[in-house]
Short mmCIF file of C-alpha atoms in Angstrom, two decimals:
data_model
loop_
_atom_site.label_atom_id
_atom_site.label_comp_id
_atom_site.label_asym_id
_atom_site.label_seq_id
_atom_site.Cartn_x
_atom_site.Cartn_y
_atom_site.Cartn_z
CA MET A 20 0.00 0.00 0.00
CA ALA A 21 3.03 2.30 0.25
CA TRP A 22 3.00 3.01 -3.49
CA LEU A 23 -0.66 3.97 -3.28
CA GLY A 24 0.14 6.51 -0.59
CA TRP A 25 2.97 7.86 -2.73
CA LEU A 26 0.71 8.16 -5.76
CA LEU A 27 -2.00 9.94 -3.80
CA ALA A 28 0.50 12.22 -2.10
CA LEU A 29 1.61 13.46 -5.53
CA SER A 30 -1.95 14.43 -6.47
CA GLN A 31 -2.43 18.16 -6.42
CA GLY A 32 -5.52 20.17 -5.49
CA ARG A 33 -8.97 19.21 -4.34
CA GLN A 34 -10.89 16.45 -6.13
CA ASN A 35 -13.31 18.87 -7.81
CA THR A 36 -10.70 21.44 -8.86
CA ILE A 37 -10.08 21.99 -12.56
CA TYR A 38 -6.72 23.32 -13.69
CA LYS A 39 -6.44 26.05 -16.34
CA ILE A 40 -9.85 26.48 -18.00
CA ASP A 41 -10.83 29.10 -20.59
CA VAL A 42 -14.61 29.10 -20.37
CA LYS A 43 -15.04 32.03 -22.75
CA THR A 44 -13.76 30.22 -25.86
CA GLY A 45 -14.57 26.66 -24.88
CA LEU A 46 -10.87 25.73 -25.33
CA TYR A 47 -10.78 24.53 -21.79
CA ASP A 48 -8.20 22.32 -20.11
CA GLY A 49 -5.48 23.53 -22.47
CA VAL A 50 -6.36 21.17 -25.35
CA HIS A 51 -7.59 22.44 -28.72
CA ARG A 52 -10.43 21.18 -30.88
CA ASN A 53 -8.35 20.27 -33.93
CA MET A 54 -9.90 16.88 -34.71
CA LYS A 55 -12.34 17.04 -37.60
CA GLN A 56 -15.69 15.29 -37.86
CA ARG A 57 -14.47 12.92 -40.56
CA HIS A 58 -11.66 11.86 -38.22
CA ILE A 59 -13.97 10.97 -35.34
CA GLN A 60 -16.48 9.26 -37.63
CA MET A 61 -13.85 6.97 -39.15
CA ILE A 62 -12.19 6.32 -35.79
CA ALA A 63 -15.59 5.35 -34.43
CA LEU A 64 -16.30 3.17 -37.43
CA ALA A 65 -13.06 1.24 -37.78
CA GLY A 66 -11.17 1.92 -34.57
CA THR A 67 -12.22 -1.43 -33.11
CA LEU A 68 -11.69 -3.38 -36.32
CA GLY A 69 -8.43 -5.20 -35.87
CA THR A 70 -6.70 -8.41 -34.96
CA GLY A 71 -9.68 -9.54 -32.88
CA LEU A 72 -11.66 -10.15 -36.05
CA PHE A 73 -8.86 -10.89 -38.52
CA LEU A 74 -6.95 -13.34 -36.31
CA GLY A 75 -8.92 -14.16 -33.15
CA SER A 76 -12.17 -15.24 -34.81
CA GLY A 77 -10.63 -18.56 -35.84
CA LYS A 78 -10.15 -19.64 -32.22
CA ALA A 79 -13.72 -18.59 -31.41
CA ILE A 80 -15.05 -20.85 -34.19
CA ALA A 81 -12.88 -23.75 -33.02
CA ILE A 82 -14.12 -23.48 -29.41
CA ALA A 83 -17.80 -22.60 -29.92
CA GLY A 84 -18.51 -23.64 -33.51
CA PRO A 85 -19.69 -21.27 -36.29
CA ALA A 86 -23.14 -20.70 -34.78
CA GLY A 87 -21.74 -20.38 -31.25
CA ALA A 88 -19.15 -17.82 -32.40
CA LEU A 89 -21.81 -15.91 -34.35
CA LEU A 90 -24.12 -15.78 -31.32
CA ALA A 91 -21.20 -14.67 -29.12
CA PHE A 92 -20.39 -11.79 -31.48
CA ILE A 93 -24.06 -10.76 -31.56
CA HIS A 94 -24.45 -11.02 -27.80
CA VAL A 95 -21.35 -9.02 -26.93
CA GLY A 96 -22.45 -6.60 -29.62
CA THR A 97 -25.71 -5.94 -27.80
CA VAL A 98 -23.84 -5.36 -24.53
CA SER A 99 -21.37 -2.97 -26.16
CA TYR A 100 -24.17 -1.11 -27.94
CA CYS A 101 -26.12 -0.64 -24.72
CA MET A 102 -22.94 0.66 -23.10
CA LEU A 103 -22.29 2.97 -26.04
CA MET A 104 -25.83 4.39 -25.92
CA SER A 105 -25.31 5.19 -22.25
CA LEU A 106 -21.91 6.76 -22.81
CA GLY A 107 -23.13 8.64 -25.89
CA GLU A 108 -25.81 10.46 -23.97
CA MET A 109 -23.37 11.58 -21.29
CA MET A 110 -20.57 12.67 -23.60
CA CYS A 111 -22.91 14.54 -25.95
CA TYR A 112 -24.24 16.49 -22.96
CA MET A 113 -20.76 16.98 -21.46
CA PRO A 114 -18.03 16.84 -24.17
CA ILE A 115 -15.20 17.37 -21.70
CA THR A 116 -11.73 16.08 -20.96
CA GLY A 117 -11.53 12.77 -19.14
CA GLY A 118 -14.59 11.20 -20.72
CA TYR A 119 -16.14 8.33 -18.79
CA ILE A 120 -13.46 8.62 -16.07
CA HIS A 121 -14.65 12.16 -15.35
CA PHE A 122 -18.29 11.03 -15.49
CA ALA A 123 -17.65 8.28 -12.91
CA GLU A 124 -16.01 10.83 -10.63
CA ARG A 125 -18.83 13.33 -11.04
CA PHE A 126 -21.90 11.08 -10.89
CA LEU A 127 -20.73 8.12 -8.77
CA ASP A 128 -17.83 8.93 -6.48
CA PRO A 129 -14.48 10.73 -6.96
CA ALA A 130 -12.85 7.55 -5.65
CA MET A 131 -14.55 5.59 -8.43
CA GLY A 132 -13.16 7.94 -11.06
CA PHE A 133 -9.70 7.73 -9.49
CA ALA A 134 -9.71 3.92 -9.40
CA LEU A 135 -11.11 3.55 -12.91
CA GLY A 136 -8.77 6.17 -14.34
CA TRP A 137 -5.55 4.70 -12.98
CA LEU A 138 -6.63 1.13 -13.74
CA GLN A 139 -7.46 2.19 -17.30
CA TRP A 140 -4.17 3.98 -17.70
CA TYR A 141 -2.21 1.04 -16.31
CA SER A 142 -4.05 -1.35 -18.60
CA GLY A 143 -3.44 0.94 -21.56
CA VAL A 144 0.29 1.39 -21.06
CA VAL A 145 0.92 -2.34 -20.52
CA GLY A 146 -1.18 -2.96 -23.62
CA LEU A 147 0.94 -0.63 -25.78
CA PRO A 148 3.95 -2.98 -26.00
CA THR A 149 1.64 -5.88 -26.88
CA GLU A 150 0.55 -4.04 -30.02
CA ILE A 151 4.17 -3.34 -30.97
CA ILE A 152 5.16 -6.97 -30.33
CA GLY A 153 2.12 -8.13 -32.28
CA ALA A 154 3.14 -5.96 -35.21
CA THR A 155 6.64 -7.46 -35.26
CA LEU A 156 5.16 -10.96 -35.27
CA ILE A 157 3.06 -9.96 -38.26
CA ILE A 158 6.15 -8.65 -40.06
CA GLY A 159 7.81 -12.01 -39.39
CA PHE A 160 5.20 -13.60 -41.68
CA TRP A 161 7.27 -12.51 -44.67
CA GLU A 162 10.45 -14.17 -43.42
CA PRO A 163 11.53 -17.26 -45.42
CA ASN A 164 9.67 -20.36 -44.26
CA GLY A 165 7.95 -18.29 -41.56
CA SER A 166 11.11 -18.58 -39.46
CA GLY A 167 10.50 -15.31 -37.63
CA LEU A 168 12.80 -12.33 -37.24
CA PRO A 169 16.41 -12.54 -35.98
CA LYS A 170 16.90 -10.69 -32.68
CA ALA A 171 18.84 -7.78 -34.19
CA GLN A 172 16.24 -7.31 -36.91
CA LEU A 173 13.43 -7.67 -34.38
CA ALA A 174 14.97 -4.94 -32.20
CA GLY A 175 15.20 -2.70 -35.25
CA TYR A 176 11.54 -3.15 -36.16
CA ILE A 177 10.46 -2.55 -32.55
CA THR A 178 12.45 0.70 -32.51
CA LEU A 179 11.01 1.80 -35.85
CA LEU A 180 7.41 1.10 -34.80
CA ILE A 181 7.82 2.91 -31.47
CA VAL A 182 9.33 5.96 -33.19
CA LEU A 183 6.59 6.09 -35.83
CA CYS A 184 3.82 5.64 -33.28
CA ALA A 185 5.25 8.33 -31.02
CA ALA A 186 5.90 10.71 -33.93
CA VAL A 187 2.29 10.60 -35.08
CA ASN A 188 1.07 11.49 -31.58
CA PHE A 189 3.67 14.19 -30.94
CA LEU A 190 2.69 15.93 -34.19
CA GLY A 191 -0.68 16.67 -32.59
CA VAL A 192 -4.27 15.50 -32.59
CA ARG A 193 -4.91 16.62 -36.17
CA TRP A 194 -2.18 14.36 -37.55
CA PHE A 195 -3.31 11.57 -35.26
CA GLY A 196 -6.80 11.97 -36.73
CA GLU A 197 -5.45 11.91 -40.29
CA SER A 198 -3.44 8.75 -39.67
CA GLU A 199 -6.40 6.96 -38.10
CA PHE A 200 -8.60 8.10 -40.99
CA ILE A 201 -6.24 6.38 -43.45
CA PHE A 202 -5.89 3.24 -41.33
CA ALA A 203 -9.68 3.06 -41.00
CA ILE A 204 -10.10 3.08 -44.77
CA ILE A 205 -7.52 0.28 -45.11
CA LYS A 206 -9.28 -1.85 -42.46
CA ILE A 207 -12.72 -1.28 -43.97
CA LEU A 208 -11.49 -2.26 -47.45
CA LEU A 209 -9.82 -5.36 -46.00
CA VAL A 210 -12.96 -6.50 -44.15
CA LEU A 211 -15.22 -5.84 -47.12
CA GLY A 212 -12.76 -7.65 -49.40
CA CYS A 213 -12.68 -10.67 -47.07
CA ILE A 214 -16.49 -10.78 -46.80
CA ILE A 215 -17.08 -10.44 -50.55
CA GLY A 216 -14.30 -12.92 -51.34
CA GLY A 217 -15.76 -15.34 -48.81
CA LEU A 218 -19.21 -15.12 -50.36
CA VAL A 219 -17.72 -15.74 -53.80
CA ILE A 220 -15.99 -18.88 -52.52
CA ASP A 221 -19.06 -20.07 -50.61
CA LEU A 222 -21.29 -19.75 -53.67
CA GLY A 223 -18.93 -21.86 -55.76
CA ALA A 224 -17.24 -19.17 -57.86
CA GLY A 225 -13.76 -19.98 -56.55
CA PRO A 226 -11.05 -21.90 -58.45
CA VAL A 227 -12.40 -25.30 -57.31
CA HIS A 228 -16.05 -24.35 -58.09
CA ASP A 229 -17.32 -26.07 -54.96
CA ARG A 230 -20.60 -24.58 -53.69
CA ILE A 231 -20.25 -24.87 -49.91
CA GLY A 232 -23.34 -23.10 -48.57
CA PHE A 233 -23.96 -24.13 -44.95
CA ARG A 234 -22.43 -27.57 -45.41
CA TYR A 235 -20.11 -27.24 -42.40
CA TRP A 236 -22.99 -26.15 -40.16
CA LYS A 237 -24.41 -29.66 -40.72
CA ASN A 238 -21.16 -31.61 -40.67
CA PRO A 239 -19.28 -31.37 -38.29
CA GLY A 240 -21.99 -29.06 -36.90
CA ALA A 241 -22.98 -25.53 -35.92
CA PHE A 242 -21.88 -25.79 -32.28
CA THR A 243 -18.78 -27.26 -30.65
CA PRO A 244 -19.30 -29.10 -27.35
CA PHE A 245 -16.77 -27.72 -24.84
CA ILE A 246 -15.59 -29.68 -21.78
CA THR A 247 -18.72 -31.85 -21.80
CA ALA A 248 -21.12 -33.25 -24.39
CA GLY A 249 -24.67 -32.20 -25.23
CA ASN A 250 -26.36 -28.82 -24.91
CA THR A 251 -24.43 -28.04 -21.73
CA GLY A 252 -21.17 -28.36 -23.65
CA LYS A 253 -22.48 -26.15 -26.44
CA PHE A 254 -23.49 -23.47 -23.92
CA LEU A 255 -20.08 -23.63 -22.23
CA GLY A 256 -18.39 -23.22 -25.62
CA TRP A 257 -20.45 -20.10 -26.30
CA PHE A 258 -19.77 -18.69 -22.83
CA GLU A 259 -16.04 -19.44 -23.05
CA VAL A 260 -15.55 -17.30 -26.17
CA LEU A 261 -17.48 -14.28 -24.84
CA LEU A 262 -14.34 -12.79 -23.30
CA GLN A 263 -12.31 -13.40 -26.44
CA VAL A 264 -15.01 -11.80 -28.58
CA THR A 265 -15.01 -8.81 -26.22
CA TYR A 266 -11.43 -8.03 -27.26
CA SER A 267 -12.82 -7.33 -30.75
CA TYR A 268 -15.23 -4.72 -29.38
CA VAL A 269 -13.12 -3.15 -26.63
CA GLY A 270 -12.20 0.39 -27.61
CA MET A 271 -15.63 1.63 -28.65
CA GLU A 272 -15.70 3.60 -25.40
CA GLY A 273 -12.52 5.42 -26.46
CA LEU A 274 -14.65 7.93 -28.37
CA ALA A 275 -15.22 9.76 -25.09
CA MET A 276 -11.49 10.47 -24.76
CA ALA A 277 -11.59 12.59 -27.92
CA ALA A 278 -14.66 14.59 -26.83
CA ALA A 279 -12.58 17.59 -25.77
CA GLU A 280 -10.57 17.70 -29.01
CA VAL A 281 -13.15 17.27 -31.77
CA GLN A 282 -14.87 20.11 -33.57
CA ASN A 283 -18.63 20.44 -33.10
CA PRO A 284 -18.43 17.73 -30.42
CA ARG A 285 -22.12 17.25 -29.70
CA ARG A 286 -23.05 16.86 -33.35
CA ALA A 287 -19.97 14.78 -34.22
CA LEU A 288 -20.22 12.41 -31.25
CA GLY A 289 -23.99 12.04 -31.55
CA LYS A 290 -23.62 11.18 -35.22
CA ALA A 291 -20.87 8.67 -34.45
CA VAL A 292 -22.85 6.87 -31.74
CA LYS A 293 -25.96 6.65 -33.92
CA ARG A 294 -24.08 5.07 -36.81
CA VAL A 295 -20.99 3.34 -35.53
CA PHE A 296 -22.48 0.30 -33.88
CA TYR A 297 -24.62 -0.69 -36.85
CA ARG A 298 -21.59 -0.46 -39.11
CA ILE A 299 -19.29 -2.41 -36.79
CA LEU A 300 -21.93 -5.02 -36.02
CA THR A 301 -22.44 -5.44 -39.76
CA PHE A 302 -18.73 -6.01 -40.29
CA TYR A 303 -18.39 -8.42 -37.38
CA VAL A 304 -21.62 -10.35 -37.87
CA PHE A 305 -21.24 -10.76 -41.61
CA GLY A 306 -17.53 -11.44 -41.24
CA ILE A 307 -17.93 -14.21 -38.67
CA LEU A 308 -20.96 -15.63 -40.51
CA VAL A 309 -19.08 -15.88 -43.80
CA VAL A 310 -15.91 -17.38 -42.37
CA GLY A 311 -18.01 -19.82 -40.31
CA MET A 312 -19.51 -21.12 -43.54
CA LEU A 313 -16.10 -21.63 -45.16
CA VAL A 314 -14.09 -23.42 -42.46
CA PRO A 315 -15.30 -26.37 -40.30
CA TYR A 316 -14.70 -25.96 -36.59
CA ASN A 317 -12.63 -29.17 -36.45
CA ASP A 318 -9.94 -27.80 -38.77
CA THR A 319 -6.91 -27.90 -36.45
CA ARG A 320 -5.33 -24.89 -38.17
CA LEU A 321 -7.91 -22.64 -36.54
CA LEU A 322 -6.09 -23.09 -33.21
CA GLN A 323 -2.58 -22.31 -34.47
CA SER A 324 -1.00 -19.25 -32.90
CA THR A 325 1.67 -17.53 -34.99
CA GLY A 326 0.33 -13.99 -34.62
CA THR A 327 0.37 -13.50 -38.42
CA ALA A 328 -2.09 -13.84 -41.29
CA ALA A 329 -1.49 -17.59 -41.12
CA ASP A 330 -3.86 -17.53 -38.10
CA SER A 331 -6.64 -15.79 -40.00
CA PRO A 332 -9.65 -17.96 -40.78
CA PHE A 333 -10.16 -15.79 -43.87
CA VAL A 334 -6.72 -16.83 -45.16
CA LEU A 335 -7.40 -20.44 -44.23
CA ALA A 336 -10.66 -20.32 -46.19
CA MET A 337 -8.81 -18.95 -49.23
CA LYS A 338 -6.20 -21.68 -49.01
CA ARG A 339 -8.91 -24.34 -48.79
CA ALA A 340 -10.46 -22.83 -51.92
CA GLY A 341 -7.16 -22.91 -53.80
CA ILE A 342 -6.61 -19.14 -53.89
CA LYS A 343 -2.96 -18.07 -53.66
CA GLY A 344 -1.27 -14.74 -53.02
CA LEU A 345 -3.94 -13.18 -50.81
CA PRO A 346 -2.37 -14.13 -47.43
CA SER A 347 0.27 -11.41 -47.92
CA VAL A 348 -2.44 -8.86 -48.68
CA VAL A 349 -4.33 -9.82 -45.54
CA ASN A 350 -1.10 -9.76 -43.53
CA ALA A 351 -0.39 -6.21 -44.70
CA GLY A 352 -3.89 -5.17 -43.67
CA VAL A 353 -3.50 -6.83 -40.26
CA LEU A 354 -0.16 -5.06 -39.79
CA SER A 355 -1.86 -1.70 -40.36
CA SER A 356 -4.50 -2.72 -37.79
CA ALA A 357 -1.87 -3.58 -35.18
CA PHE A 358 -0.03 -0.30 -35.73
CA SER A 359 -3.33 1.62 -35.62
CA ALA A 360 -4.18 -0.05 -32.30
CA GLY A 361 -0.85 1.04 -30.82
CA ASN A 362 -1.27 4.54 -32.23
CA ALA A 363 -4.77 4.92 -30.76
CA GLY A 364 -3.69 3.31 -27.48
CA LEU A 365 -0.95 5.89 -26.98
CA TYR A 366 -3.42 8.70 -27.68
CA GLN A 367 -5.97 7.37 -25.20
CA THR A 368 -3.52 6.62 -22.38
CA SER A 369 -1.96 10.08 -22.64
CA ARG A 370 -5.42 11.71 -22.45
CA GLN A 371 -6.43 9.52 -19.53
CA LEU A 372 -3.35 10.57 -17.58
CA TYR A 373 -3.88 14.20 -18.59
CA GLY A 374 -7.52 14.09 -17.49
CA LEU A 375 -6.61 12.58 -14.11
CA ALA A 376 -4.09 15.36 -13.49
CA LEU A 377 -6.63 17.97 -14.54
CA ARG A 378 -9.12 16.69 -11.97
CA GLY A 379 -6.56 16.76 -9.18
CA GLN A 380 -6.28 12.96 -9.14
CA GLY A 381 -2.76 12.78 -10.50
CA PRO A 382 0.48 14.76 -10.42
CA ARG A 383 -0.20 18.29 -11.68
CA ILE A 384 2.79 18.18 -14.01
CA PHE A 385 0.88 15.79 -16.28
CA ALA A 386 -1.67 18.56 -16.95
CA LYS A 387 0.92 20.68 -18.75
CA THR A 388 0.15 21.38 -22.41
CA THR A 389 2.00 23.10 -25.24
CA LYS A 390 0.63 26.24 -26.88
CA ASN A 391 -0.82 23.96 -29.58
CA GLY A 392 -2.85 22.01 -27.01
CA LEU A 393 -0.66 18.89 -26.79
CA PRO A 394 -0.46 17.30 -23.30
CA ILE A 395 3.27 16.95 -23.71
CA VAL A 396 4.24 15.55 -20.30
CA ALA A 397 1.42 12.98 -20.14
CA LEU A 398 2.19 11.89 -23.70
CA SER A 399 5.93 11.60 -23.03
CA PHE A 400 5.42 9.56 -19.87
CA SER A 401 2.97 7.19 -21.59
CA THR A 402 5.35 6.78 -24.53
CA ILE A 403 8.14 5.55 -22.25
CA TRP A 404 6.10 2.44 -21.45
CA MET A 405 6.26 1.35 -25.08
CA LEU A 406 9.88 0.38 -24.40
CA LEU A 407 8.52 -2.74 -22.68
CA ALA A 408 8.10 -4.09 -26.20
CA TYR A 409 11.79 -5.00 -26.09
CA MET A 410 10.85 -7.88 -23.79
CA ALA A 411 10.04 -9.67 -27.06
CA LEU A 412 13.79 -10.21 -27.36
CA SER A 413 13.66 -12.63 -24.42
CA LYS A 414 12.14 -16.07 -24.16
CA GLY A 415 8.54 -16.41 -23.04
CA SER A 416 7.40 -13.15 -24.63
CA ALA A 417 4.53 -14.90 -26.41
CA THR A 418 3.14 -16.05 -23.06
CA VAL A 419 3.40 -12.55 -21.61
CA LEU A 420 1.67 -11.18 -24.71
CA THR A 421 -1.26 -13.55 -24.16
CA TRP A 422 -1.53 -12.55 -20.49
CA LEU A 423 -1.58 -8.83 -21.28
CA THR A 424 -4.15 -9.28 -24.05
CA ASN A 425 -6.48 -11.14 -21.68
CA LEU A 426 -6.05 -8.47 -19.01
CA VAL A 427 -7.15 -5.78 -21.48
CA ALA A 428 -10.25 -7.76 -22.49
CA ILE A 429 -11.29 -8.37 -18.87
CA LEU A 430 -10.79 -4.72 -17.95
CA GLY A 431 -12.99 -3.86 -20.92
CA PHE A 432 -15.98 -5.41 -19.15
CA CYS A 433 -15.03 -3.63 -15.91
CA THR A 434 -15.06 -0.33 -17.77
CA TRP A 435 -18.35 -1.08 -19.53
CA GLY A 436 -19.96 -1.96 -16.21
CA ILE A 437 -18.83 1.27 -14.55
CA ILE A 438 -19.95 3.33 -17.55
CA SER A 439 -23.39 1.69 -17.35
CA LEU A 440 -23.64 2.24 -13.61
CA THR A 441 -22.55 5.86 -14.07
CA TYR A 442 -25.27 6.39 -16.64
CA ILE A 443 -27.95 4.97 -14.33
CA ARG A 444 -26.96 7.55 -11.71
CA PHE A 445 -26.75 10.24 -14.41
CA TYR A 446 -30.25 9.32 -15.61
CA HIS A 447 -31.79 9.62 -12.14
CA GLY A 448 -29.85 12.82 -11.48
CA LEU A 449 -31.31 14.41 -14.61
CA LYS A 450 -34.82 13.52 -13.45
CA HIS A 451 -34.18 15.02 -10.01
CA HIS A 452 -32.82 18.27 -11.49
CA LYS A 453 -35.67 18.36 -14.03
CA ILE A 454 -33.31 18.41 -17.03
CA ASP A 455 -35.08 17.26 -20.20
CA ARG A 456 -32.79 14.68 -21.79
CA THR A 457 -34.96 14.51 -24.93
CA LYS A 458 -33.43 17.87 -25.86
CA PHE A 459 -29.93 16.35 -26.03
CA THR A 460 -28.33 15.85 -29.45
CA PHE A 461 -28.33 12.13 -28.64
CA TRP A 462 -30.67 10.23 -26.36
CA ASN A 463 -32.36 6.83 -26.33
CA ARG A 464 -36.02 6.30 -25.54
CA PHE A 465 -35.43 2.88 -23.96
CA GLN A 466 -33.05 4.05 -21.25
CA PRO A 467 -32.26 3.11 -18.52
CA PHE A 468 -32.99 -0.52 -19.49
CA PRO A 469 -30.06 -0.80 -21.95
CA ALA A 470 -27.75 0.44 -19.19
CA TYR A 471 -29.06 -2.25 -16.81
CA TRP A 472 -28.52 -4.90 -19.52
CA ALA A 473 -24.89 -3.83 -20.04
CA LEU A 474 -24.29 -3.63 -16.29
CA MET A 475 -25.76 -7.08 -15.65
CA TRP A 476 -23.65 -8.83 -18.28
CA SER A 477 -20.53 -6.94 -17.29
CA ILE A 478 -20.90 -8.24 -13.74
CA ILE A 479 -21.57 -11.79 -14.97
CA ILE A 480 -18.47 -11.84 -17.16
CA ILE A 481 -16.26 -10.24 -14.49
CA LEU A 482 -17.30 -12.83 -11.89
CA PHE A 483 -17.33 -15.93 -14.09
CA ASN A 484 -14.67 -15.27 -16.75
CA GLY A 485 -12.28 -17.58 -14.91
CA TRP A 486 -14.81 -20.37 -14.35
CA LEU A 487 -12.72 -22.98 -16.16
CA VAL A 488 -9.95 -23.03 -13.53
CA PHE A 489 -12.43 -24.13 -10.86
CA LEU A 490 -13.21 -27.38 -12.68
CA LYS A 491 -11.41 -30.49 -11.49
CA GLY A 492 -8.12 -30.92 -13.32
CA HIS A 493 -8.19 -27.44 -14.93
CA TRP A 494 -6.54 -25.31 -12.25
CA VAL A 495 -3.86 -22.98 -13.67
CA THR A 496 -2.60 -20.34 -11.27
CA THR A 497 -1.66 -17.81 -13.95
CA ASP A 498 -5.12 -18.11 -15.56
CA PHE A 499 -6.76 -17.46 -12.21
CA ILE A 500 -4.60 -14.39 -11.59
CA ILE A 501 -5.31 -12.98 -15.06
CA ALA A 502 -9.05 -13.56 -14.60
CA TYR A 503 -9.37 -11.78 -11.26
CA ILE A 504 -6.31 -9.58 -10.60
CA ASN A 505 -8.13 -6.42 -11.72
CA ILE A 506 -10.71 -6.77 -8.92
CA PRO A 507 -8.31 -6.40 -5.94
CA ILE A 508 -6.34 -3.68 -7.76
CA PHE A 509 -9.52 -1.70 -8.34
CA VAL A 510 -10.70 -2.18 -4.73
CA ALA A 511 -7.27 -1.11 -3.41
CA LEU A 512 -7.27 2.07 -5.51
CA TYR A 513 -10.84 2.89 -4.54
CA ALA A 514 -10.27 2.29 -0.83
CA ALA A 515 -7.00 4.22 -0.79
CA TYR A 516 -8.61 7.30 -2.32
CA LYS A 517 -11.53 7.09 0.11
CA ILE A 518 -9.13 6.91 3.05
CA PHE A 519 -6.67 9.59 1.95
CA CYS A 520 -9.14 12.06 0.39
CA ASN A 521 -12.33 11.24 2.30
CA SER A 522 -14.43 11.41 -0.87
CA LYS A 523 -18.22 11.19 -0.71
CA ILE A 524 -20.58 9.22 -2.90
CA SER A 525 -22.52 11.55 -5.19
CA THR A 526 -26.24 11.81 -4.49
CA VAL A 527 -28.83 13.04 -6.96
CA GLU A 528 -29.11 16.23 -4.92
CA THR A 529 -25.37 17.01 -5.08
CA MET A 530 -24.70 15.99 -8.69
CA ASP A 531 -23.11 18.77 -10.76
CA PHE A 532 -24.57 19.08 -14.26
CA TYR A 533 -23.28 22.56 -15.11
CA SER A 534 -19.70 23.43 -14.13
CA ASN A 535 -17.14 23.22 -16.95
CA VAL A 536 -19.79 22.02 -19.40
CA PRO A 537 -19.23 24.05 -22.58
CA SER A 538 -22.25 25.85 -23.99
CA PRO A 539 -23.18 25.28 -27.65
CA ALA A 540 -21.92 28.78 -28.45
CA ALA A 541 -18.50 27.89 -27.03
CA VAL A 542 -17.83 24.76 -29.08
CA ASP A 543 -20.18 24.77 -32.09
CA ILE A 544 -18.98 26.21 -35.39
CA ASP A 545 -20.86 26.88 -38.60
CA GLU A 546 -20.07 24.34 -41.29
CA PRO A 547 -20.28 25.23 -44.99
CA VAL A 548 -23.27 23.81 -46.82
CA PRO A 549 -22.11 21.26 -49.44
CA ARG A 550 -22.70 22.46 -53.00
CA THR A 551 -21.79 19.30 -54.92
CA VAL A 552 -23.01 15.72 -54.99
CA LEU A 553 -19.64 14.50 -53.69
CA GLY A 554 -19.78 17.08 -50.90
CA THR A 555 -23.30 16.00 -49.94
CA ILE A 556 -22.25 12.34 -49.78
CA SER A 557 -19.16 13.24 -47.74
CA ASN A 558 -21.26 15.33 -45.36
CA TRP A 559 -23.68 12.42 -44.86
CA LEU A 560 -20.86 9.96 -44.23
CA PHE A 561 -18.73 12.13 -41.96
#
């Protein structure tokens, strides 16, 4: 507990104190609104498209079967959408620095915001090297005979990727937005290409002219029994892949971290929330449906783990159909996804640390910004953690990579649960203060029931994600630690802040819905009316 006391002792100011705000212009907290609407729309659309779909879906099919994997993607999709609806309403009303971390502090308890913020930041910075390591594994796909990269070459690629990732972020939020815009287009084209190519193969237009249809859903079957036979085994297979599928969706909540740096935030974020889930769900559902039709769940290659395009069920389906050359194309697309994930991760962790400092829950030095609105100290400190990627040069790095990936996925459900709980309090606070939420730029008529749905499933997954280790003969200490380590860390952070700062739980009477919330006049700008067909289409899309 000594390090907790040290961390809290460094925190400056009272828990509700904001540092350096310019309320007249809306350019509060030192950051500037330089991210354009097209940036946030494309980040929202394709920011979560990555290795979870391209590589991880094969393991989901092997464990749960094509129908089980499809139902898992749909189910987690409903949970993430309910969470996103809850978050969307809050961030469109309060497009401020800190996002959902700030909301938890304001509407639940400052200690809750403190615990969530530092746990999120810790998870983010330990996740950064995993993306860099993953990218180097993907590059190794092009080595002769898939032999992997020599250590010297591996160190060189790690250095190059860290420098590029850091450079994009240090250039400022506008260049970060431009880079993510380009990466999003690449990922969208890759997914659409895989889906269309898969349908062509399934309908018998491939080189072997074999019309597959739903053949593999009949033999070997649509569901894979897991651990035990019968319907119980099929259910366990579905439940087992829920956490893995979550890794594909984690990151949707990251939109809130850009709320203080996007132009016309209420319009841009509302537009993103309304559209993003349907687009992502379409990509994931159609993607997993198509690949589930092309590859039987008993194909042993679905469980291989090289970290490259060789793991992709889309590539496996192409190989089975006799199509050559495309694995390298897919590998290039997956490489861009891995780099994009690291790029976005560095952006989010730096803003999380910056937001904590701004709220007096972290060292004040991290709230320092340049004249261009870049949180330079928070970004520099977060970048340092990318150096952990050099652990790939030692033995056992693949195991560590798996551990860190699982930790991020589990924390995703923790975050979703807290966001949902925050919204429930936010909803009741609005009613008490007689604030009409139907006037917001984004609101949902079914609330608060979607928030309760997301909260319920988040709790279920958090409590039972490590269920397998409790079965006879399946105990693995490391798996147990990965499954539940976030719970005691969160409780320790929460309790420490309560003890040291004596924070109080927010009641509906004391909730603050007004301070530091920018007025429409402060952040809205007039946008030119499109005068061409192309401009009209672009305006509708972005």
